[in-house]
Short mmCIF file of C-alpha atoms in Angstrom, two decimals:
data_model
loop_
_atom_site.label_atom_id
_atom_site.label_comp_id
_atom_site.label_asym_id
_atom_site.label_seq_id
_atom_site.Cartn_x
_atom_site.Cartn_y
_atom_site.Cartn_z
CA MET A 1 28.99 21.21 -45.11
CA ARG A 2 28.28 20.07 -41.84
CA SER A 3 28.52 21.79 -37.67
CA PHE A 4 27.81 20.18 -34.90
CA GLY A 5 25.07 21.85 -32.74
CA SER A 6 21.65 21.61 -31.03
CA LEU A 7 19.49 21.49 -33.16
CA LEU A 8 18.37 18.68 -36.03
CA VAL A 9 17.49 19.40 -39.80
CA THR A 10 15.79 16.29 -40.85
CA GLY A 11 17.34 15.59 -44.46
CA PHE A 12 16.01 13.25 -47.24
CA VAL A 13 18.38 12.17 -50.26
CA LEU A 14 16.55 10.77 -52.72
CA THR A 15 17.99 8.84 -55.57
CA SER A 16 17.76 6.12 -58.43
CA ALA A 17 19.42 3.26 -56.84
CA LEU A 18 20.19 3.07 -61.47
CA GLY A 19 22.01 5.01 -61.46
CA VAL A 20 23.89 4.58 -57.93
CA GLU A 21 27.74 3.94 -58.97
CA ALA A 22 29.44 2.11 -55.45
CA GLN A 23 31.74 4.38 -54.36
CA SER A 24 34.58 2.38 -53.55
CA SER A 25 38.45 3.46 -53.08
CA SER A 26 41.39 1.91 -54.03
CA SER A 27 43.55 0.00 -51.40
CA LYS A 28 46.44 2.68 -52.60
CA ALA A 29 43.95 5.14 -52.16
CA VAL A 30 43.20 3.81 -48.62
CA TYR A 31 47.32 3.73 -47.88
CA THR A 32 48.74 6.69 -49.26
CA ASP A 33 46.38 8.32 -46.90
CA ALA A 34 47.21 6.66 -43.92
CA LEU A 35 50.73 6.89 -44.78
CA ALA A 36 50.01 11.04 -45.23
CA ARG A 37 48.33 11.18 -41.39
CA GLU A 38 50.94 8.91 -40.37
CA GLN A 39 53.58 11.79 -41.77
CA VAL A 40 51.35 14.69 -40.45
CA LEU A 41 51.58 12.74 -36.59
CA ARG A 42 55.68 11.27 -36.16
CA ARG A 43 55.70 15.51 -36.35
CA SER A 44 54.26 16.22 -33.47
CA MET A 45 54.86 12.94 -31.67
CA ASP A 46 58.52 13.84 -31.90
CA GLU A 47 57.35 17.03 -30.30
CA GLU A 48 55.84 15.48 -27.90
CA LYS A 49 57.94 12.40 -26.02
CA ALA A 50 58.43 13.76 -22.70
CA THR A 51 54.59 13.82 -21.76
CA PRO A 52 53.76 11.82 -19.42
CA GLU A 53 49.88 12.13 -19.51
CA PRO A 54 47.77 9.96 -21.84
CA THR A 55 46.96 12.46 -24.20
CA ALA A 56 44.73 13.53 -27.92
CA LEU A 57 47.96 12.80 -29.38
CA LEU A 58 47.72 9.01 -28.74
CA GLU A 59 44.68 8.54 -29.12
CA GLN A 60 45.58 9.42 -32.66
CA VAL A 61 47.91 7.57 -33.14
CA ARG A 62 45.85 4.14 -31.45
CA THR A 63 42.65 5.01 -34.12
CA LEU A 64 45.78 4.09 -37.01
CA VAL A 65 47.35 2.31 -35.78
CA GLY A 66 43.93 0.51 -35.42
CA ASP A 67 43.20 2.00 -39.32
CA TYR A 68 46.09 -0.27 -40.90
CA GLU A 69 44.61 -3.46 -39.60
CA ARG A 70 41.54 -2.84 -40.42
CA MET A 71 42.23 -1.43 -44.67
CA SER A 72 44.59 -5.35 -44.71
CA ARG A 73 41.47 -6.86 -43.28
CA ARG A 74 39.08 -4.84 -46.06
CA PHE A 75 41.74 -5.53 -48.91
CA PRO A 76 43.42 -8.63 -48.24
CA ALA A 77 44.91 -9.69 -51.80
CA SER A 78 46.43 -6.37 -52.00
CA GLY A 79 49.99 -5.90 -51.66
CA TYR A 80 50.08 -3.02 -50.37
CA MET A 81 47.62 -5.04 -47.37
CA ASP A 82 51.43 -6.27 -46.16
CA ASN A 83 53.15 -2.63 -45.53
CA ALA A 84 50.54 -1.04 -44.37
CA LEU A 85 50.64 -4.61 -41.07
CA TRP A 86 54.23 -3.30 -41.25
CA GLN A 87 53.75 0.24 -41.29
CA GLY A 88 50.66 -0.26 -38.50
CA ALA A 89 53.01 -2.63 -36.11
CA LEU A 90 56.00 0.01 -36.28
CA LEU A 91 54.12 2.80 -34.85
CA ALA A 92 52.14 1.20 -32.46
CA ALA A 93 56.26 0.10 -31.21
CA ASP A 94 57.07 3.62 -31.56
CA SER A 95 54.46 4.71 -29.46
CA PHE A 96 55.37 2.03 -26.81
CA TRP A 97 58.96 3.43 -26.18
CA THR A 98 57.37 7.12 -26.04
CA TRP A 99 54.82 6.55 -23.14
CA GLY A 100 55.41 2.17 -22.33
CA ALA A 101 51.52 1.59 -22.55
CA ALA A 102 51.37 -1.69 -22.70
CA GLU A 103 48.84 -1.89 -25.00
CA ASP A 104 50.54 0.00 -27.61
CA LYS A 105 53.70 -3.38 -26.79
CA ASP A 106 50.13 -5.04 -27.32
CA ALA A 107 49.30 -4.17 -31.14
CA ALA A 108 52.85 -4.33 -32.12
CA LEU A 109 53.27 -7.68 -31.70
CA ARG A 110 50.05 -8.64 -33.49
CA LEU A 111 51.17 -6.88 -35.92
CA PHE A 112 54.08 -8.00 -36.91
CA ALA A 113 52.16 -11.39 -36.37
CA ALA A 114 49.27 -10.66 -38.45
CA ILE A 115 52.65 -10.11 -41.59
CA ARG A 116 53.85 -13.84 -40.35
CA SER A 117 50.86 -15.94 -40.74
CA ARG A 118 49.01 -13.59 -43.70
CA PHE A 119 52.00 -12.71 -45.41
CA PRO A 120 54.25 -15.55 -46.03
CA ALA A 121 56.30 -14.38 -48.51
CA SER A 122 56.73 -11.08 -47.66
CA SER A 123 59.80 -10.10 -47.09
CA LEU A 124 58.81 -8.11 -43.70
CA ILE A 125 59.03 -11.18 -41.55
CA ALA A 126 62.84 -11.40 -41.52
CA GLN A 127 63.21 -7.25 -41.52
CA SER A 128 60.04 -8.13 -38.08
CA ALA A 129 62.39 -9.97 -35.79
CA SER A 130 64.51 -8.15 -34.56
CA HIS A 131 61.62 -5.92 -33.76
CA VAL A 132 59.74 -8.73 -32.04
CA LYS A 133 63.04 -9.65 -30.11
CA ARG A 134 63.33 -6.35 -28.29
CA LEU A 135 59.31 -5.68 -27.50
CA LYS A 136 58.96 -9.33 -26.02
CA GLN A 137 61.73 -7.89 -23.87
CA ALA A 138 60.75 -4.65 -22.42
CA ARG A 139 59.07 -4.46 -19.13
CA PRO A 140 55.46 -1.39 -20.18
CA GLN A 141 55.78 0.44 -17.81
CA PRO A 142 54.15 0.60 -13.82
CA SER A 143 49.71 0.92 -13.78
CA ASP A 144 49.80 4.96 -13.62
CA ALA A 145 50.99 4.75 -17.21
CA PRO A 146 48.95 6.04 -20.29
CA VAL A 147 45.62 3.72 -20.26
CA ARG A 148 43.61 4.26 -23.54
CA ALA A 149 39.99 6.11 -22.82
CA SER A 150 37.21 3.94 -22.92
CA LEU A 151 34.19 2.99 -25.69
CA ALA A 152 31.89 4.96 -22.64
CA THR A 153 33.96 8.35 -23.22
CA PRO A 154 33.50 10.73 -26.10
CA PRO A 155 36.71 10.81 -28.58
CA PRO A 156 39.35 13.06 -27.37
CA ALA A 157 39.49 16.39 -28.76
CA ILE A 158 41.30 16.92 -32.58
CA LEU A 159 44.32 18.76 -31.20
CA PRO A 160 44.79 22.25 -33.45
CA GLY A 161 48.18 21.97 -34.19
CA VAL A 162 47.56 18.95 -36.24
CA PRO A 163 45.98 20.06 -39.57
CA VAL A 164 44.58 17.53 -41.64
CA ALA A 165 46.22 16.07 -44.56
CA LEU A 166 45.15 16.75 -48.36
CA THR A 167 45.99 14.12 -50.06
CA ALA A 168 44.90 13.99 -53.19
CA ILE A 169 43.36 15.71 -56.09
CA ARG A 170 41.00 13.52 -59.30
CA ARG A 171 39.39 14.64 -62.06
CA ASP A 172 37.20 11.99 -63.63
CA VAL A 173 35.85 12.76 -66.70
CA LEU A 174 32.22 11.64 -66.65
CA SER A 175 29.66 11.29 -70.15
CA ASP A 176 28.11 14.90 -68.81
CA THR A 177 29.93 15.56 -66.04
CA VAL A 178 33.43 16.74 -64.91
CA ARG A 179 34.47 15.45 -61.35
CA ILE A 180 37.02 17.07 -59.09
CA THR A 181 37.68 15.24 -55.82
CA ILE A 182 39.55 16.82 -52.97
CA GLU A 183 40.80 13.33 -51.46
CA LEU A 184 41.45 14.08 -47.31
CA GLY A 185 42.86 12.99 -43.33
CA ARG A 186 39.57 13.34 -42.23
CA GLU A 187 36.36 15.75 -42.12
CA VAL A 188 37.06 19.62 -42.32
CA SER A 189 35.25 22.79 -42.22
CA PHE A 190 34.97 23.82 -45.83
CA ARG A 191 34.15 27.11 -47.34
CA SER A 192 32.76 28.07 -51.24
CA GLU A 193 32.70 30.44 -53.65
CA ARG A 194 32.21 31.07 -57.62
CA LEU A 195 33.96 33.89 -59.47
CA ASP A 196 33.45 35.46 -63.31
CA GLY A 197 37.15 37.37 -64.90
CA PRO A 198 37.96 34.68 -64.54
CA PRO A 199 36.00 31.83 -63.94
CA ARG A 200 36.50 29.73 -61.17
CA VAL A 201 34.92 28.06 -57.59
CA PHE A 202 37.75 27.25 -55.09
CA ILE A 203 36.82 26.28 -52.00
CA ASP A 204 38.99 27.02 -48.43
CA LEU A 205 39.66 24.46 -46.21
CA ASP A 206 40.40 24.70 -42.46
CA ASN A 207 42.99 23.86 -40.90
CA THR A 208 44.34 21.61 -43.50
CA ARG A 209 48.02 21.49 -45.06
CA ALA A 210 48.62 19.69 -48.76
CA VAL A 211 50.96 17.03 -48.60
CA GLU A 212 54.15 17.35 -50.55
CA SER A 213 53.31 15.72 -53.19
CA ILE A 214 50.39 18.90 -54.13
CA LYS A 215 51.41 21.54 -52.18
CA ASP A 216 51.52 24.80 -53.70
CA ALA A 217 50.66 22.88 -57.05
CA THR A 218 48.91 23.89 -60.10
CA ILE A 219 47.62 20.60 -61.83
CA PRO A 220 46.76 21.66 -65.26
CA PHE A 221 44.53 19.01 -67.45
CA PRO A 222 44.66 19.41 -72.14
CA ASP A 223 40.19 20.14 -71.81
CA ASP A 224 37.31 20.32 -71.27
CA VAL A 225 35.57 22.51 -68.01
CA VAL A 226 38.12 22.03 -65.60
CA ARG A 227 41.08 23.35 -67.13
CA GLN A 228 43.88 23.68 -64.31
CA VAL A 229 43.42 23.03 -60.13
CA ARG A 230 45.64 25.01 -58.48
CA VAL A 231 46.24 23.90 -54.96
CA GLY A 232 47.76 27.19 -52.27
CA ARG A 233 48.18 28.84 -48.58
CA GLN A 234 46.53 30.30 -46.63
CA PRO A 235 46.31 31.91 -43.00
CA ASP A 236 45.70 30.17 -40.66
CA THR A 237 46.97 26.97 -41.72
CA THR A 238 43.62 27.00 -44.92
CA THR A 239 44.39 25.55 -47.67
CA ARG A 240 42.46 27.09 -50.71
CA VAL A 241 41.56 24.86 -53.98
CA VAL A 242 41.17 26.57 -57.06
CA MET A 243 39.04 25.31 -60.48
CA ASP A 244 39.56 27.65 -63.03
CA LEU A 245 37.10 26.95 -66.03
CA ALA A 246 35.98 26.41 -69.28
CA GLY A 247 32.49 26.33 -70.75
CA ALA A 248 31.40 24.88 -67.24
CA GLY A 249 27.82 25.23 -67.10
CA ARG A 250 26.19 24.94 -63.61
CA HIS A 251 27.95 23.18 -60.59
CA SER A 252 27.58 20.99 -57.43
CA LEU A 253 29.73 20.36 -54.39
CA TYR A 254 29.12 17.39 -52.02
CA ALA A 255 31.43 15.94 -48.80
CA LEU A 256 31.22 11.74 -48.48
CA TYR A 257 32.38 9.53 -45.90
CA ASN A 258 34.61 6.64 -45.03
CA PRO A 259 37.31 8.03 -46.72
CA TYR A 260 36.01 11.65 -46.27
CA ARG A 261 35.96 13.70 -49.56
CA VAL A 262 34.69 16.97 -50.85
CA VAL A 263 33.49 16.56 -54.58
CA ILE A 264 32.45 18.90 -57.20
CA ASP A 265 30.89 18.17 -60.22
CA PHE A 266 31.13 20.85 -62.70
CA ASP A 267 27.91 20.49 -65.12
CA ARG A 268 28.82 20.63 -69.82
CA ALA A 269 27.66 24.34 -70.48
CA GLN A 270 23.84 23.75 -72.91
CA ALA A 271 25.02 24.93 -76.25
CA VAL A 272 21.77 26.84 -77.77
CA PRO A 273 21.45 25.14 -81.40
CA ALA A 274 20.62 28.09 -83.54
CA VAL A 275 17.78 28.70 -85.38
CA VAL A 276 17.68 28.50 -89.26
CA PRO A 277 14.37 28.61 -91.20
CA ALA A 278 12.87 26.23 -92.63
CA VAL A 279 12.72 26.78 -96.57
CA ALA A 280 10.06 24.91 -98.88
CA VAL A 281 11.66 23.33 -102.43
CA GLU A 282 9.30 22.03 -105.11
CA THR A 283 10.54 20.58 -108.19
CA ARG A 284 8.64 20.02 -111.49
CA PRO A 285 9.76 18.00 -114.19
CA ALA A 286 11.19 20.48 -116.95
CA PRO A 287 9.08 19.80 -120.59
CA ALA A 288 10.69 18.66 -123.54
CA THR A 289 11.66 21.64 -125.74
CA GLU A 290 13.59 22.32 -122.01
CA ALA A 291 15.04 19.40 -121.71
CA ALA A 292 16.24 19.16 -125.65
CA LEU A 293 18.06 22.24 -124.51
CA ALA A 294 19.26 21.23 -120.97
CA ARG A 295 21.09 18.67 -123.09
CA SER A 296 22.18 21.11 -125.78
CA GLY A 297 23.86 22.36 -122.55
CA GLU A 298 21.82 25.63 -122.56
CA ALA A 299 20.25 24.31 -119.39
CA ARG A 300 21.55 27.88 -117.54
CA VAL A 301 19.36 29.95 -119.86
CA VAL A 302 16.70 27.40 -119.08
CA ALA A 303 16.40 27.08 -115.71
CA ALA A 304 16.71 31.21 -115.72
CA SER A 305 13.84 31.86 -117.63
CA LEU A 306 11.52 28.95 -115.38
CA PRO A 307 8.57 30.68 -113.33
CA ALA A 308 9.42 30.65 -109.95
CA PRO A 309 7.40 28.32 -107.90
CA GLU A 310 4.67 29.63 -105.87
CA PRO A 311 5.20 29.49 -102.05
CA ARG A 312 2.29 27.32 -100.34
CA PRO A 313 1.40 28.00 -97.34
CA ALA A 314 2.21 25.15 -94.43
CA ALA A 315 -0.17 22.63 -93.72
CA ALA A 316 -1.22 23.55 -89.61
CA ALA A 317 -0.16 20.28 -87.45
CA GLU A 318 -2.60 18.22 -85.62
CA PRO A 319 -2.25 19.21 -81.53
CA PRO A 320 -1.85 15.78 -80.13
CA PRO A 321 -4.26 14.56 -78.57
CA PRO A 322 -4.73 14.77 -74.30
CA PRO A 323 -2.96 13.12 -72.21
CA THR A 324 -5.26 9.94 -70.61
CA PRO A 325 -5.58 11.15 -66.93
CA PRO A 326 -4.05 7.71 -64.73
CA ALA A 327 -6.24 5.91 -63.22
CA VAL A 328 -7.10 6.33 -59.36
CA ASN A 329 -6.09 2.72 -56.58
CA SER A 330 -7.69 2.12 -54.28
CA SER A 331 -8.03 3.89 -52.17
CA GLY A 332 -8.92 7.01 -54.64
CA GLY A 333 -5.81 8.65 -54.61
CA PHE A 334 -2.15 8.32 -56.94
CA SER A 335 0.46 6.40 -55.80
CA LEU A 336 3.57 7.36 -55.37
CA SER A 337 5.10 5.24 -58.86
CA ARG A 338 2.45 7.37 -60.49
CA GLN A 339 3.10 10.78 -58.74
CA LEU A 340 6.97 10.65 -59.30
CA GLY A 341 6.52 8.87 -62.70
CA LEU A 342 7.96 5.60 -62.59
CA GLY A 343 7.88 2.61 -62.30
CA VAL A 344 8.37 1.69 -58.60
CA SER A 345 8.04 -1.18 -56.68
CA ARG A 346 11.15 -1.78 -55.28
CA ILE A 347 12.72 0.55 -52.75
CA VAL A 348 15.65 0.77 -50.90
CA ILE A 349 15.62 2.52 -47.45
CA ASP A 350 18.99 4.10 -46.01
CA ALA A 351 19.06 4.95 -42.91
CA GLY A 352 22.81 7.50 -42.67
CA HIS A 353 25.55 6.63 -40.22
CA GLY A 354 25.09 4.13 -37.34
CA GLY A 355 27.78 2.24 -35.08
CA HIS A 356 31.20 3.74 -34.71
CA ASP A 357 30.00 7.05 -36.69
CA PRO A 358 26.66 8.85 -35.32
CA GLY A 359 26.62 11.97 -37.14
CA ALA A 360 25.16 14.88 -36.04
CA LYS A 361 25.26 15.31 -32.25
CA THR A 362 23.20 16.51 -29.67
CA ARG A 363 23.43 16.26 -25.27
CA SER A 364 20.46 13.42 -26.01
CA MET A 365 19.89 12.68 -29.64
CA THR A 366 22.87 11.63 -32.04
CA GLU A 367 21.66 12.00 -35.30
CA ALA A 368 22.68 7.47 -36.59
CA GLU A 369 19.18 7.20 -34.03
CA LEU A 370 17.39 9.93 -35.38
CA VAL A 371 17.21 9.02 -38.78
CA LEU A 372 17.19 5.08 -37.86
CA ASP A 373 13.86 6.21 -36.55
CA VAL A 374 12.41 7.90 -39.35
CA ALA A 375 13.37 4.61 -42.07
CA LEU A 376 11.77 2.24 -40.20
CA LYS A 377 8.47 4.78 -38.97
CA LEU A 378 9.07 5.45 -42.96
CA GLU A 379 8.91 1.26 -43.83
CA GLN A 380 6.11 0.58 -41.79
CA LEU A 381 4.07 3.79 -43.51
CA LEU A 382 4.53 2.11 -47.41
CA LEU A 383 4.09 -1.54 -46.44
CA LYS A 384 0.98 -0.04 -45.29
CA HIS A 385 0.06 1.63 -48.34
CA GLY A 386 0.78 -1.92 -50.51
CA GLY A 387 2.42 -2.10 -54.20
CA PHE A 388 5.79 -1.63 -52.55
CA ALA A 389 9.17 -4.60 -51.66
CA VAL A 390 11.14 -2.04 -49.01
CA VAL A 391 15.01 -3.17 -47.95
CA MET A 392 16.51 -1.10 -45.17
CA THR A 393 20.69 -1.11 -45.13
CA ARG A 394 20.49 -1.33 -41.48
CA ARG A 395 17.97 -1.57 -38.71
CA ASP A 396 20.24 -1.44 -35.79
CA ASP A 397 22.72 0.99 -35.15
CA SER A 398 25.17 -0.76 -36.98
CA PHE A 399 28.17 0.46 -39.39
CA ILE A 400 27.44 0.22 -43.10
CA PRO A 401 30.22 1.27 -45.77
CA LEU A 402 29.30 3.69 -47.83
CA GLU A 403 30.26 1.24 -50.72
CA GLU A 404 27.80 -1.36 -49.42
CA ARG A 405 24.78 0.33 -49.14
CA THR A 406 24.72 1.31 -52.84
CA ALA A 407 25.91 -2.06 -53.74
CA ILE A 408 22.89 -3.55 -51.22
CA ALA A 409 20.25 -0.72 -54.04
CA ASN A 410 22.27 -2.57 -56.59
CA ARG A 411 21.87 -6.35 -55.59
CA GLU A 412 18.14 -5.73 -54.95
CA GLY A 413 17.04 -3.84 -57.65
CA ALA A 414 15.95 -0.90 -57.11
CA ASP A 415 13.89 0.99 -58.67
CA LEU A 416 14.58 3.72 -55.51
CA PHE A 417 17.29 4.90 -53.22
CA LEU A 418 15.78 7.07 -50.18
CA SER A 419 19.05 7.89 -48.34
CA ILE A 420 18.09 9.64 -44.86
CA HIS A 421 20.18 12.02 -43.29
CA ALA A 422 20.15 14.83 -40.93
CA ASN A 423 21.93 18.56 -40.71
CA ALA A 424 22.54 20.18 -37.74
CA SER A 425 22.66 24.09 -36.84
CA THR A 426 23.73 26.14 -34.11
CA ASP A 427 21.06 28.36 -35.48
CA THR A 428 17.98 27.37 -33.14
CA SER A 429 15.78 29.13 -35.80
CA ALA A 430 16.49 26.77 -38.38
CA ARG A 431 13.67 24.82 -40.27
CA GLY A 432 13.41 22.33 -42.30
CA ILE A 433 13.39 19.40 -45.30
CA GLU A 434 16.18 19.86 -47.88
CA THR A 435 15.61 16.98 -50.72
CA TYR A 436 18.33 16.18 -53.13
CA PHE A 437 18.37 13.63 -55.77
CA LEU A 438 19.63 12.49 -59.19
CA ASN A 439 19.49 14.61 -62.23
CA LEU A 440 17.70 12.03 -64.93
CA THR A 441 18.23 14.36 -68.35
#
């Protein structure tokens, strides 16, 4: 769980690029998430139609309109994207009819025009004609109408009356792990606990409400570690997600961004193999008389008359040769490659966050700024040491999507992918470094 406070604690996330998979969401999932957010916002719009002044709700509406437009460019070939432009145009138009700002009128006309130019075969073009005509004839309210805050101003606070949408729960069966992914409209605080009798893990998501399709749902699975997921409502707009377990080993829980989701990985419990004592069996040829008796059908009597072989002590196993000590490098020490036991020569350094995603913040610094400074210094140290090729995912305050960061590592054939982040805490005594790495077993 991430909290925003006064103290930044540097943390490093270390994983092998060989096992990194691109974290990409399908166009359908992104579009469905936006629809769930729109449903919540429209209920709030109905309650605030008489509001004459700029509100945090108006900013959230405009943000969602922009998200619809951005996803249409991110997935230009998807069949959902003319619908995304349509939803964004209608939302911007309704915002204009509610508050009368020229900015919203312009956004609606721009998105309606984008449907015509980018999706000329869409059936929505005919439906947009009446909306476009009505918008062009309308006049914005006077200059005292709501005006969007400048980019220099801090973003508005999230309205406490607008819960975050829990849009989907996915279960993926991997080679040695079962993964549960909880998809949400934006970042939330959460708490988790593992219990026995019966075995289960639950997560309480603050200020969250599940969409209708999974509200109060029990989602069964036929087999393997996570037998079912239950979604329930708690007081104070808290949603509880319970995962009932069978044969689960350790589990790990972490959050991913863009879009925001909480991921829980369950290891399968390792069965302890039974110890079977080794039995030495000695065979020897029977004498001629015994062989003749065996041919006459009296093998059972002959076998009983044979003396039991005397046990022979097992030969002592030879001890393995001692390992050859590693040779030191020119500076008299050991390289990072030798210390890790890996053939590391190409390293991708990823400074977390950036651009419109500042990460944790204090009054004078953001996580994005801090980790970029650390990443650039680390690059210089590695280059000075020699023997490494270093690739940076970013060198300035720009936003790089999560899937592009991992794609860079795979594209560059990296031996090591190093992602640097900094956590925040309201506890000013908090200190330390935390390192997460891929379990190569």
